Amino acid sequence: MPKVYGTGVYDFKRHRVAEYPILEPDRRTVPIPEQKPANSSSNSVFSITLDEIQTDRLTKIAAENWSKTSVSVSTFSNELVKEIYETELLVKTGSKPVYTQRVTMLEISQYLENYLWPNFDSETASFEHVMSMILMVNEKFRENVAAWKCFYDRKDVFRGFLERVLRLKEQERTLSIAEKTNYLLFMINLFQSLEDEIVSGTVLKLVSLQSWHSLSFGRFQMELCLNPNLIKKWKKLTKKEAKEAKKRGEPFEPSSMLEVKFLRSLIEEFLEILDLEVFSHKQSAHEGNKLDEYYGSTQVNDACVLYCERFMEFLIDLLSQLPTRRFLRPIVADVAVVSKCHLSTLYTHEKGKLFAQLVDLLQFYEGFEIDDHVGTQLSDDNVLLTHYYRLQTFQLLIFKKIPKLRDLALANIGSINKRADLTKKLSFLPPEELQDLVCKKLKLVSDADPWAKRVDFLIEVMVSFFEKRQSQKEAINALPLYPNEQIMWDESLIPSINYSGEGCLALPKLNLQFLTLHDYLLRNFNLFRLESTYEIREDIQEAVPHLLAYINNEGEPAFRGWSRMAVPISRLRISEVKQPNIGEVKPSSVTAQVTFSISSYKGQMRSEWNSLKEHDVLFLLAIYPSFEPLSTEEAAKSSVPEKLGLKYVRGCEVIELRDEEGTLMNDFTGRIKRDEWKPPKGDLRTVTVALDTAQYYMDVSDIAEKGAEDVYGSFNILMRRKPKENNFKAILESIRDLMNESCIVPDWLHNIFLGYGNPSAAQWTNMPDLLETVDFKDTFLNADHLKESFPDYQVSFLSQDGSENLHPTPPFRIKLPKALKGNTHALPGNKKSSASTVEDVNMVDTGLDRERLIVEAYVPPDPGPYPQDQPKQNSVRFTPTQIGAIISGVQPGLTMVVGPPGTGKTDTAVQILNVLYHNCPTQRTLIITHSNQALNDLFEKIMQRDVPARYLLRLGQGEQELATDLDFSRQGRVNAMLVRRLELLQEVERLARSLQLPEDVGYTCETAGYFWLLHVYSRWEQFLAACSQNQDKPSFVKDRFPFTEFFSDTPQPVFTGQSFKKDMRSAKGCFRHLKIMFQELEECRAFELLKTTADRANYLMTKQAKIVAMTCTHAALKRKDFLHLGFKYDNLLMEESAQILEIETFIPMLLQRQEDGYARLKRCILIGDHHQLPPVVKNIAFQKYSHMDQSLFTRFIRLGIPYIELNAQGRARPDIAKLYNWRYRDLGDLPYVREQAIFHRANPGFCYEYQLVDVPDYRGRGEISPSSYFFQNEGEAEYIVSVYMYMRLLGYPASKISILTTYNGQKFLIRDVINRRCAQYDFIGPPSKVTTVDKFQGQQNDFILLSLVRTRIVGHIRDVRRLIVAMSRARLGLYVFGRRSLFEQCYELQPTFQQLLQRPDLLALNCDDEVYPYTERLVGDIGSKFQYISGVEEMADVVNLRLNYIYQGVEIYTDLPSSHHAVTSVTSPVNGDMLLDNGVKDDTQNSSPKNVVNGDTQLEGSSYPDSHMEDVVNNESYVPIEDSSKDESKMEE
């Protein structure tokens, strides 16, 4: 059986790489040689060029001391480390904590891996050495590459390094503010890496129960009273500590222990900086809440502000994870961090906006609704009762002890719920008594606290403790779903694309663990809302400038231009505002009518506006430009809304659309019949929209309370978005609905989902209600296949009667043991598996101690006499690992399957569905994928299994792309059922005729049902009774079978009359055919009774279909409909789950209502590959800072949840697979990859099957960037297109070649070059696809040409996951074009590039006149004649030469099998001088050859048909050339 792996460094490394601009350092603070702004970028972004890297001082130092490419390397020098730190890394002035460019230079040179770490000794290492390592690790986290990977070779030394870091402040010199910030960032990164065992073992001690030694006595007593279960544990802990201290001969002083004082000291240091150092003047915040106007924004110490923001991030991270929160929260409350931050000057300062937002987030998590020590979520009722109990106890105390607060003691709770009321009543108490109340009686803070004498502080602590907090549900329901202009351009919430990763943000993070399901949903809601807001913001910034807004003579805004996505509004009117629902203040609904003209639109754009449909989301914009255009200086200082003249943004949802005459358009309610529909009239359109009620209430309240402008009277632009990008509202509504529901995840999945408990608790071996015996149907091809699949067992085959079966044949039933060997434990991720690979699967264990596995080989019943009755059979020979995945998937619980490229993930998923259907026929399964393409691939394979088509349903917009004659959409399935009903009723009539009964029994499904009971089944029972008494008569069955006439049309005679047993089996097969026929009719009966198409479709989805497939987007969009219809399912299978956003994975688990308080879901099968690219998140800050691109699948892997990794690929040549199989455990090759001839033959015209081709500067340039993040490399584009043309001229089919690149800019450039150089030749045309690596994930082709583009820095290919995708797309040939000197230095890419660089870095072409697919060479044989191509120009010459041969009519002979020769010639030669040296056509020449042999035709088979070869040799009958426009349409738009 396959191994089931856990997690660790091998399985998951932090490799989310985001590419950040490197901001130009402050030249006043440190001289940096030879640094010039890159002239390729139009903005202020500073890039390091390759020349600067090579000539930089640090590069020279690296070459002399630690570079692996150096001939001689100097010995380690502490002085050198100190000198580098002080001159290059240490920031002495300025706001930045580190010189990013200098750290990047050191990171490129592998300073940490080759110099700092190998020479680190915890006893002797200097302060500079430790700080340098801290900075290098922080840089790795900033770039999101594997930070801890290099430390795994010396784990003990790494623990010593962490101990040294933790004691750095107490043993070494005083740290500067920049060093403190870097130190704090390192601590943040440590606590974000709790899945790494070498990290967690050390840092979790800092947040253990020991830390409570630092609590004030009053707070300590309070916590033990609230948690009496900890008293015993505390006594045991202190006793143990005292005993250890006595053993060391030291006095027991808890306050001196590192675990006790570390966090408390950090907090106190932060408060000191916040109070004394944020403002450069020495005025303390104790002296007042406000600084004089004299202390303007210029007096703020930006470095200290950054430190304070980072510290807030640190505390938020610790409080938002249960293991770190449990014992830290009392310390944070004891010091009153939140109250002190609220009273700080920075909190209200203009430069403290981000800090204030972070403080509010910290306050939210400090008071989060959870029992810290049990981990259970507190309900709203529990929170409210706790609040009431706390206030009542407080009132009782002050009634007895403090007469001055008698009014407060006697007040009703409703009157003191709010902060203002509490503050007013507490203000009557003198400072001394207030201090006594807070510090002595309530023990909220220590009286030793320096802030304890401040009245405002004491009142703030009291109010924060006793005020009523808004519940999560109330907060989420009061939040508008649509973004407005305030949140849209808030850089602390939605940073621009230039986010550098250096600062923190007021955003939640998707970590390993979540406090509760509500916490999980709330974080995802906020992040998804902000991500969609970012996309909306980009669309607004794209559409509005095209309108050319200006102020006309009347002083009103007007528009000179037009935009495809935005149109001026003629009139807007609020048509209805409904009363609020009970218990709410916002209206229940608000509708408006918006009138606009589409007169300026023609054709396609006009139809797009006319196609607005119900639930589409639109945006109302108020554009009021300045009277005069902004000057250059004003524009530079202005915000984006000011530049656009944008005042307000509000979202709305379409209800209906009417034309100029008021006729309803695009009706989906059935009010307008299809034959009554008329084309829309006029140019005016009126759309009725639903406004966001929460936003409307806020706007109206502002008008009433603050005298604000009427927002809804100022809108003058209506904007729409592309439908595929505009589904955010439905997903946000789904998340909000989940928060308002009693959200039930199955009990077996709940703790694992939140990240707690035993990681293997949901594995099938630990689940109840297992299937003891599983019928594997057609999973095993034969008995040997079954034995190979269970190498750890002694397989015993039995017959149905229990006797030994010496000649077993499929199908098989297996009695599975509770714990399968090799499938019961999770290996640590950094250990290599010792499981057998496919190569040694045939090895037989001759040991006698193997456990016995009972297998029943049974004979299936006769399916029926007709060909359509025969079940479809599986032909895939599943590997033992795939069998393990199938077994796990069929059993209840959570199944995780990691599928490396080409390992048959889809086949495995389909077989799980097939076996599950046959073993649990009453259960329903939901299939979810990320893309329509993957869903269609899965669905097409399901149809090839023995699952009746009537039980399959495909929902969503992609069903029309299914490569099948059957329609599996809801409408298609309904029609199919109705057609099938008529066919079956005709069969019933035929059966009635054969029994000489009236034919009207086939009138309806109901009459057919009565006919079955009265005439068919009764005859069968009589027949069985007669047969039981006449088994000795061979011809009895043939003579007495009651339905012989009905089955007279079978292809073969049903009965032989020679064997009673065989004839009886055939008779049962015939009856089985009849039984299924009437069973289908019974299923059709509902479609007979239901009259409307909608009712029939809903019945099909909720009752009839057993396997329902949809994309994750469709599931989120339609969740409310599914719940309304009562949709139910038992099993969930999710393909591509590593590419699906966390929340989009969660929602499909909850598309049904719970039954009696319990979730119905029994199985969750996640299939994906976390080593390939993650979900797409457009905003880089949400990727980098919030980890929004972390999928649920990846998080489960990081948590150590057991998974099965498929270990045999069948896609690529074994040598090509080695370029990426190092990233996986034991990834071998399927036998046919090693055996089939196609994988052994060389690629014609090429010496090697894969190569890295070094591309030098072309025309003096490498990469260029016409705009930010739009990278292009003309040399690589020209080179790749030349190689593509060369391949086409050799006969390679265009459909088998794909060109990939790592950047969109290069994709567009390559397409331009192809259009310029290839489109003119019909016989070349465009390739199958020109696209990016990211877009090509999940696809493959025989030959891949890959452009890496970058020549300055490595870029985002440094993300190992992107590298794996790029290397694993090719089956037979992979040719990588890039700058060798750059990529060979990259540490993360070493395993792949070391293998690539074992071959020449010049493209090696074979010159033996080979033509695809004919070559006698094998892989590894470079041929007798070959040529190394020196560069772009030489490759263009090679292509031109071959084109000239064609134009001049020169015949090119090639040795082919059977003595055939291929001839390429034309009848109209063209002047060969027409091509320039770079392959560009001279327009003055005629360039269209008339007749050329079509390369694609040659490639369909492995050899030419003789007749075709004769035609070619005679040069008289050519195969017509395909129109290049057909190929061009295949190119991705």
mmCIF file of C-alpha atoms in Angstrom, residues 1180-1407:
data_model
loop_
_atom_site.group_PDB
_atom_site.id
_atom_site.type_symbol
_atom_site.label_atom_id
_atom_site.label_comp_id
_atom_site.label_asym_id
_atom_site.label_seq_id
_atom_site.Cartn_x
_atom_site.Cartn_y
_atom_site.Cartn_z
ATOM 1 C CA ILE A 1180 0.248 41.609 -4.370
ATOM 2 C CA ALA A 1181 -0.286 42.852 -0.802
ATOM 3 C CA PHE A 1182 -3.055 40.312 -0.190
ATOM 4 C CA GLN A 1183 -0.743 37.584 -1.482
ATOM 5 C CA LYS A 1184 2.307 38.647 0.478
ATOM 6 C CA TYR A 1185 0.922 40.059 3.693
ATOM 7 C CA SER A 1186 -2.392 38.266 4.196
ATOM 8 C CA HIS A 1187 -1.497 34.940 2.524
ATOM 9 C CA MET A 1188 -4.782 35.077 0.660
ATOM 10 C CA ASP A 1189 -3.347 32.837 -2.053
ATOM 11 C CA GLN A 1190 -3.052 29.987 0.439
ATOM 12 C CA SER A 1191 -5.547 27.287 -0.501
ATOM 13 C CA LEU A 1192 -7.286 25.049 2.018
ATOM 14 C CA PHE A 1193 -5.412 22.117 0.479
ATOM 15 C CA THR A 1194 -2.050 23.774 1.117
ATOM 16 C CA ARG A 1195 -3.033 24.730 4.654
ATOM 17 C CA PHE A 1196 -4.008 21.142 5.410
ATOM 18 C CA ILE A 1197 -0.637 19.976 4.088
ATOM 19 C CA ARG A 1198 1.149 22.493 6.318
ATOM 20 C CA LEU A 1199 -0.888 21.317 9.308
ATOM 21 C CA GLY A 1200 0.433 17.779 8.862
ATOM 22 C CA ILE A 1201 -2.811 16.151 7.755
ATOM 23 C CA PRO A 1202 -2.020 12.763 6.151
ATOM 24 C CA TYR A 1203 -2.068 12.640 2.388
ATOM 25 C CA ILE A 1204 -1.342 10.171 -0.394
ATOM 26 C CA GLU A 1205 1.081 11.300 -3.067
ATOM 27 C CA LEU A 1206 0.778 9.648 -6.467
ATOM 28 C CA ASN A 1207 4.227 8.442 -7.446
ATOM 29 C CA ALA A 1208 4.296 7.529 -11.132
ATOM 30 C CA GLN A 1209 4.085 10.009 -13.995
ATOM 31 C CA GLY A 1210 3.005 9.090 -17.497
ATOM 32 C CA ARG A 1211 3.377 12.405 -19.267
ATOM 33 C CA ALA A 1212 7.008 13.211 -20.054
ATOM 34 C CA ARG A 1213 10.203 11.522 -21.087
ATOM 35 C CA PRO A 1214 12.007 10.305 -17.945
ATOM 36 C CA ASP A 1215 14.867 12.779 -18.541
ATOM 37 C CA ILE A 1216 12.472 15.716 -18.806
ATOM 38 C CA ALA A 1217 10.626 14.515 -15.684
ATOM 39 C CA LYS A 1218 13.907 14.714 -13.746
ATOM 40 C CA LEU A 1219 13.779 18.494 -14.144
ATOM 41 C CA TYR A 1220 10.912 18.641 -11.673
ATOM 42 C CA ASN A 1221 10.572 15.281 -9.917
ATOM 43 C CA TRP A 1222 13.133 16.348 -7.290
ATOM 44 C CA ARG A 1223 10.329 18.403 -5.759
ATOM 45 C CA TYR A 1224 8.261 15.286 -5.014
ATOM 46 C CA ARG A 1225 8.753 12.122 -3.013
ATOM 47 C CA ASP A 1226 9.737 9.087 -5.068
ATOM 48 C CA LEU A 1227 8.173 10.339 -8.298
ATOM 49 C CA GLY A 1228 8.961 7.627 -10.832
ATOM 50 C CA ASP A 1229 7.724 6.800 -14.320
ATOM 51 C CA LEU A 1230 4.936 4.564 -15.509
ATOM 52 C CA PRO A 1231 6.142 1.542 -17.490
ATOM 53 C CA TYR A 1232 4.857 2.760 -20.844
ATOM 54 C CA VAL A 1233 6.882 5.982 -20.534
ATOM 55 C CA ARG A 1234 10.014 3.855 -20.331
ATOM 56 C CA GLU A 1235 8.928 1.336 -22.937
ATOM 57 C CA GLN A 1236 7.096 3.098 -25.778
ATOM 58 C CA ALA A 1237 9.187 3.997 -28.787
ATOM 59 C CA ILE A 1238 7.946 7.585 -28.977
ATOM 60 C CA PHE A 1239 9.698 8.354 -25.681
ATOM 61 C CA HIS A 1240 12.971 6.813 -26.878
ATOM 62 C CA ARG A 1241 13.260 8.536 -30.267
ATOM 63 C CA ALA A 1242 15.137 11.809 -30.458
ATOM 64 C CA ASN A 1243 13.457 15.011 -31.597
ATOM 65 C CA PRO A 1244 14.220 15.458 -35.325
ATOM 66 C CA GLY A 1245 16.448 18.431 -35.992
ATOM 67 C CA PHE A 1246 17.551 18.758 -32.352
ATOM 68 C CA CYS A 1247 20.492 17.127 -30.625
ATOM 69 C CA TYR A 1248 18.824 17.100 -27.215
ATOM 70 C CA GLU A 1249 15.303 16.584 -25.940
ATOM 71 C CA TYR A 1250 15.720 19.491 -23.514
ATOM 72 C CA GLN A 1251 18.138 22.406 -23.325
ATOM 73 C CA LEU A 1252 18.724 25.729 -21.633
ATOM 74 C CA VAL A 1253 19.571 28.154 -24.412
ATOM 75 C CA ASP A 1254 21.572 31.183 -23.299
ATOM 76 C CA VAL A 1255 20.239 34.307 -25.009
ATOM 77 C CA PRO A 1256 22.651 37.276 -25.009
ATOM 78 C CA ASP A 1257 21.613 40.902 -25.381
ATOM 79 C CA TYR A 1258 19.851 41.530 -28.688
ATOM 80 C CA ARG A 1259 20.607 44.868 -30.315
ATOM 81 C CA GLY A 1260 22.319 45.877 -27.101
ATOM 82 C CA ARG A 1261 19.319 45.183 -24.864
ATOM 83 C CA GLY A 1262 18.113 42.445 -22.567
ATOM 84 C CA GLU A 1263 14.848 42.825 -20.717
ATOM 85 C CA ILE A 1264 12.872 46.033 -21.045
ATOM 86 C CA SER A 1265 9.844 47.301 -19.129
ATOM 87 C CA PRO A 1266 7.696 49.731 -21.161
ATOM 88 C CA SER A 1267 5.482 50.079 -18.070
ATOM 89 C CA SER A 1268 5.588 48.779 -14.526
ATOM 90 C CA TYR A 1269 5.611 44.971 -14.273
ATOM 91 C CA PHE A 1270 5.240 44.653 -18.066
ATOM 92 C CA PHE A 1271 8.481 42.874 -18.944
ATOM 93 C CA GLN A 1272 9.634 42.019 -22.450
ATOM 94 C CA ASN A 1273 12.750 40.569 -24.046
ATOM 95 C CA GLU A 1274 12.952 41.069 -27.789
ATOM 96 C CA GLY A 1275 15.942 38.762 -28.237
ATOM 97 C CA GLU A 1276 14.193 35.811 -26.650
ATOM 98 C CA ALA A 1277 11.002 36.515 -28.604
ATOM 99 C CA GLU A 1278 12.840 36.551 -31.943
ATOM 100 C CA TYR A 1279 14.868 33.474 -30.995
ATOM 101 C CA ILE A 1280 11.840 31.439 -29.935
ATOM 102 C CA VAL A 1281 9.857 32.357 -33.041
ATOM 103 C CA SER A 1282 12.822 31.374 -35.223
ATOM 104 C CA VAL A 1283 13.011 27.994 -33.486
ATOM 105 C CA TYR A 1284 9.274 27.575 -33.918
ATOM 106 C CA MET A 1285 9.546 28.309 -37.648
ATOM 107 C CA TYR A 1286 12.453 25.879 -37.882
ATOM 108 C CA MET A 1287 10.301 23.166 -36.285
ATOM 109 C CA ARG A 1288 7.401 23.853 -38.638
ATOM 110 C CA LEU A 1289 9.711 23.650 -41.625
ATOM 111 C CA LEU A 1290 10.847 20.239 -40.388
ATOM 112 C CA GLY A 1291 7.227 19.091 -40.306
ATOM 113 C CA TYR A 1292 6.370 19.483 -36.614
ATOM 114 C CA PRO A 1293 2.596 20.080 -36.309
ATOM 115 C CA ALA A 1294 1.645 23.507 -34.995
ATOM 116 C CA SER A 1295 -0.898 21.824 -32.734
ATOM 117 C CA LYS A 1296 1.901 20.005 -30.894
ATOM 118 C CA ILE A 1297 3.955 23.128 -30.118
ATOM 119 C CA SER A 1298 3.166 25.654 -27.400
ATOM 120 C CA ILE A 1299 5.152 28.781 -26.559
ATOM 121 C CA LEU A 1300 5.151 29.763 -22.895
ATOM 122 C CA THR A 1301 6.579 32.720 -21.040
ATOM 123 C CA THR A 1302 6.633 33.973 -17.476
ATOM 124 C CA TYR A 1303 5.272 37.484 -18.180
ATOM 125 C CA ASN A 1304 2.258 38.915 -19.976
ATOM 126 C CA GLY A 1305 4.387 41.549 -21.690
ATOM 127 C CA GLN A 1306 6.498 38.869 -23.335
ATOM 128 C CA LYS A 1307 3.372 36.940 -24.344
ATOM 129 C CA PHE A 1308 2.082 39.924 -26.304
ATOM 130 C CA LEU A 1309 5.516 40.556 -27.841
ATOM 131 C CA ILE A 1310 5.839 36.937 -29.025
ATOM 132 C CA ARG A 1311 2.371 37.086 -30.551
ATOM 133 C CA ASP A 1312 3.368 40.250 -32.413
ATOM 134 C CA VAL A 1313 6.532 38.601 -33.718
ATOM 135 C CA ILE A 1314 4.551 35.537 -34.826
ATOM 136 C CA ASN A 1315 2.035 37.705 -36.648
ATOM 137 C CA ARG A 1316 4.871 39.561 -38.334
ATOM 138 C CA ARG A 1317 6.999 36.573 -39.292
ATOM 139 C CA CYS A 1318 4.717 33.524 -39.520
ATOM 140 C CA ALA A 1319 1.240 34.638 -40.526
ATOM 141 C CA GLN A 1320 2.396 35.399 -44.065
ATOM 142 C CA TYR A 1321 3.264 31.737 -44.639
ATOM 143 C CA ASP A 1322 0.258 29.449 -44.842
ATOM 144 C CA PHE A 1323 2.429 26.412 -44.175
ATOM 145 C CA ILE A 1324 3.728 27.807 -40.861
ATOM 146 C CA GLY A 1325 0.881 29.600 -39.105
ATOM 147 C CA PRO A 1326 0.664 30.215 -35.348
ATOM 148 C CA PRO A 1327 1.416 27.562 -32.710
ATOM 149 C CA SER A 1328 -1.188 25.800 -30.585
ATOM 150 C CA LYS A 1329 -0.901 28.422 -27.855
ATOM 151 C CA VAL A 1330 1.153 31.424 -26.890
ATOM 152 C CA THR A 1331 0.428 32.103 -23.248
ATOM 153 C CA THR A 1332 1.924 32.472 -19.797
ATOM 154 C CA VAL A 1333 3.073 29.631 -17.578
ATOM 155 C CA ASP A 1334 0.366 30.520 -15.064
ATOM 156 C CA LYS A 1335 -2.426 30.260 -17.632
ATOM 157 C CA PHE A 1336 -1.070 26.953 -18.992
ATOM 158 C CA GLN A 1337 -1.234 25.168 -15.636
ATOM 159 C CA GLY A 1338 -3.219 21.961 -15.972
ATOM 160 C CA GLN A 1339 -2.434 21.653 -19.702
ATOM 161 C CA GLN A 1340 0.352 19.965 -21.651
ATOM 162 C CA ASN A 1341 1.818 19.633 -25.139
ATOM 163 C CA ASP A 1342 4.470 17.564 -26.877
ATOM 164 C CA PHE A 1343 6.905 20.419 -27.381
ATOM 165 C CA ILE A 1344 7.307 23.521 -25.234
ATOM 166 C CA LEU A 1345 9.374 26.612 -26.014
ATOM 167 C CA LEU A 1346 9.807 28.622 -22.805
ATOM 168 C CA SER A 1347 10.982 32.228 -22.473
ATOM 169 C CA LEU A 1348 12.247 33.307 -19.017
ATOM 170 C CA VAL A 1349 12.449 36.999 -20.060
ATOM 171 C CA ARG A 1350 14.424 38.490 -17.145
ATOM 172 C CA THR A 1351 18.071 39.538 -17.387
ATOM 173 C CA ARG A 1352 18.437 41.785 -14.321
ATOM 174 C CA ILE A 1353 16.867 39.877 -11.436
ATOM 175 C CA VAL A 1354 15.382 36.404 -11.408
ATOM 176 C CA GLY A 1355 11.810 37.616 -10.948
ATOM 177 C CA HIS A 1356 8.840 35.490 -10.018
ATOM 178 C CA ILE A 1357 10.182 32.290 -11.612
ATOM 179 C CA ARG A 1358 12.057 32.160 -8.312
ATOM 180 C CA ASP A 1359 8.801 30.828 -6.915
ATOM 181 C CA VAL A 1360 9.567 27.114 -7.055
ATOM 182 C CA ARG A 1361 5.931 26.363 -7.788
ATOM 183 C CA ARG A 1362 6.033 28.390 -10.995
ATOM 184 C CA LEU A 1363 9.258 26.635 -11.979
ATOM 185 C CA ILE A 1364 7.610 23.228 -11.458
ATOM 186 C CA VAL A 1365 4.668 24.195 -13.671
ATOM 187 C CA ALA A 1366 6.995 25.527 -16.373
ATOM 188 C CA MET A 1367 9.167 22.406 -16.428
ATOM 189 C CA SER A 1368 6.291 19.917 -16.384
ATOM 190 C CA ARG A 1369 4.231 21.008 -19.390
ATOM 191 C CA ALA A 1370 6.310 19.224 -22.075
ATOM 192 C CA ARG A 1371 6.011 15.565 -23.066
ATOM 193 C CA LEU A 1372 8.767 15.136 -25.644
ATOM 194 C CA GLY A 1373 10.761 18.351 -25.945
ATOM 195 C CA LEU A 1374 11.493 21.338 -23.711
ATOM 196 C CA TYR A 1375 13.658 24.253 -24.839
ATOM 197 C CA VAL A 1376 14.218 27.018 -22.289
ATOM 198 C CA PHE A 1377 15.478 30.416 -23.425
ATOM 199 C CA GLY A 1378 17.013 32.698 -20.813
ATOM 200 C CA ARG A 1379 20.092 34.403 -19.383
ATOM 201 C CA ARG A 1380 22.305 31.657 -17.985
ATOM 202 C CA SER A 1381 24.521 33.875 -15.824
ATOM 203 C CA LEU A 1382 21.445 35.126 -13.960
ATOM 204 C CA PHE A 1383 19.475 31.945 -13.344
ATOM 205 C CA GLU A 1384 22.369 29.664 -12.462
ATOM 206 C CA GLN A 1385 23.047 31.840 -9.394
ATOM 207 C CA CYS A 1386 19.539 31.433 -7.941
ATOM 208 C CA TYR A 1387 19.616 29.197 -4.879
ATOM 209 C CA GLU A 1388 15.978 28.042 -5.093
ATOM 210 C CA LEU A 1389 16.287 26.970 -8.743
ATOM 211 C CA GLN A 1390 19.513 24.983 -8.328
ATOM 212 C CA PRO A 1391 18.103 21.418 -8.620
ATOM 213 C CA THR A 1392 16.586 22.163 -12.029
ATOM 214 C CA PHE A 1393 19.251 24.442 -13.474
ATOM 215 C CA GLN A 1394 22.129 22.222 -12.424
ATOM 216 C CA GLN A 1395 20.615 19.524 -14.603
ATOM 217 C CA LEU A 1396 19.897 21.913 -17.463
ATOM 218 C CA LEU A 1397 23.473 23.200 -17.392
ATOM 219 C CA GLN A 1398 24.950 19.741 -17.804
ATOM 220 C CA ARG A 1399 24.295 20.333 -21.508
ATOM 221 C CA PRO A 1400 25.682 23.078 -23.749
ATOM 222 C CA ASP A 1401 23.991 26.456 -23.363
ATOM 223 C CA LEU A 1402 24.019 26.990 -27.133
ATOM 224 C CA LEU A 1403 21.104 25.522 -29.066
ATOM 225 C CA ALA A 1404 22.338 22.293 -30.679
ATOM 226 C CA LEU A 1405 20.700 21.454 -34.011
ATOM 227 C CA ASN A 1406 21.069 18.148 -35.798
ATOM 228 C CA CYS A 1407 22.033 18.548 -39.455
#
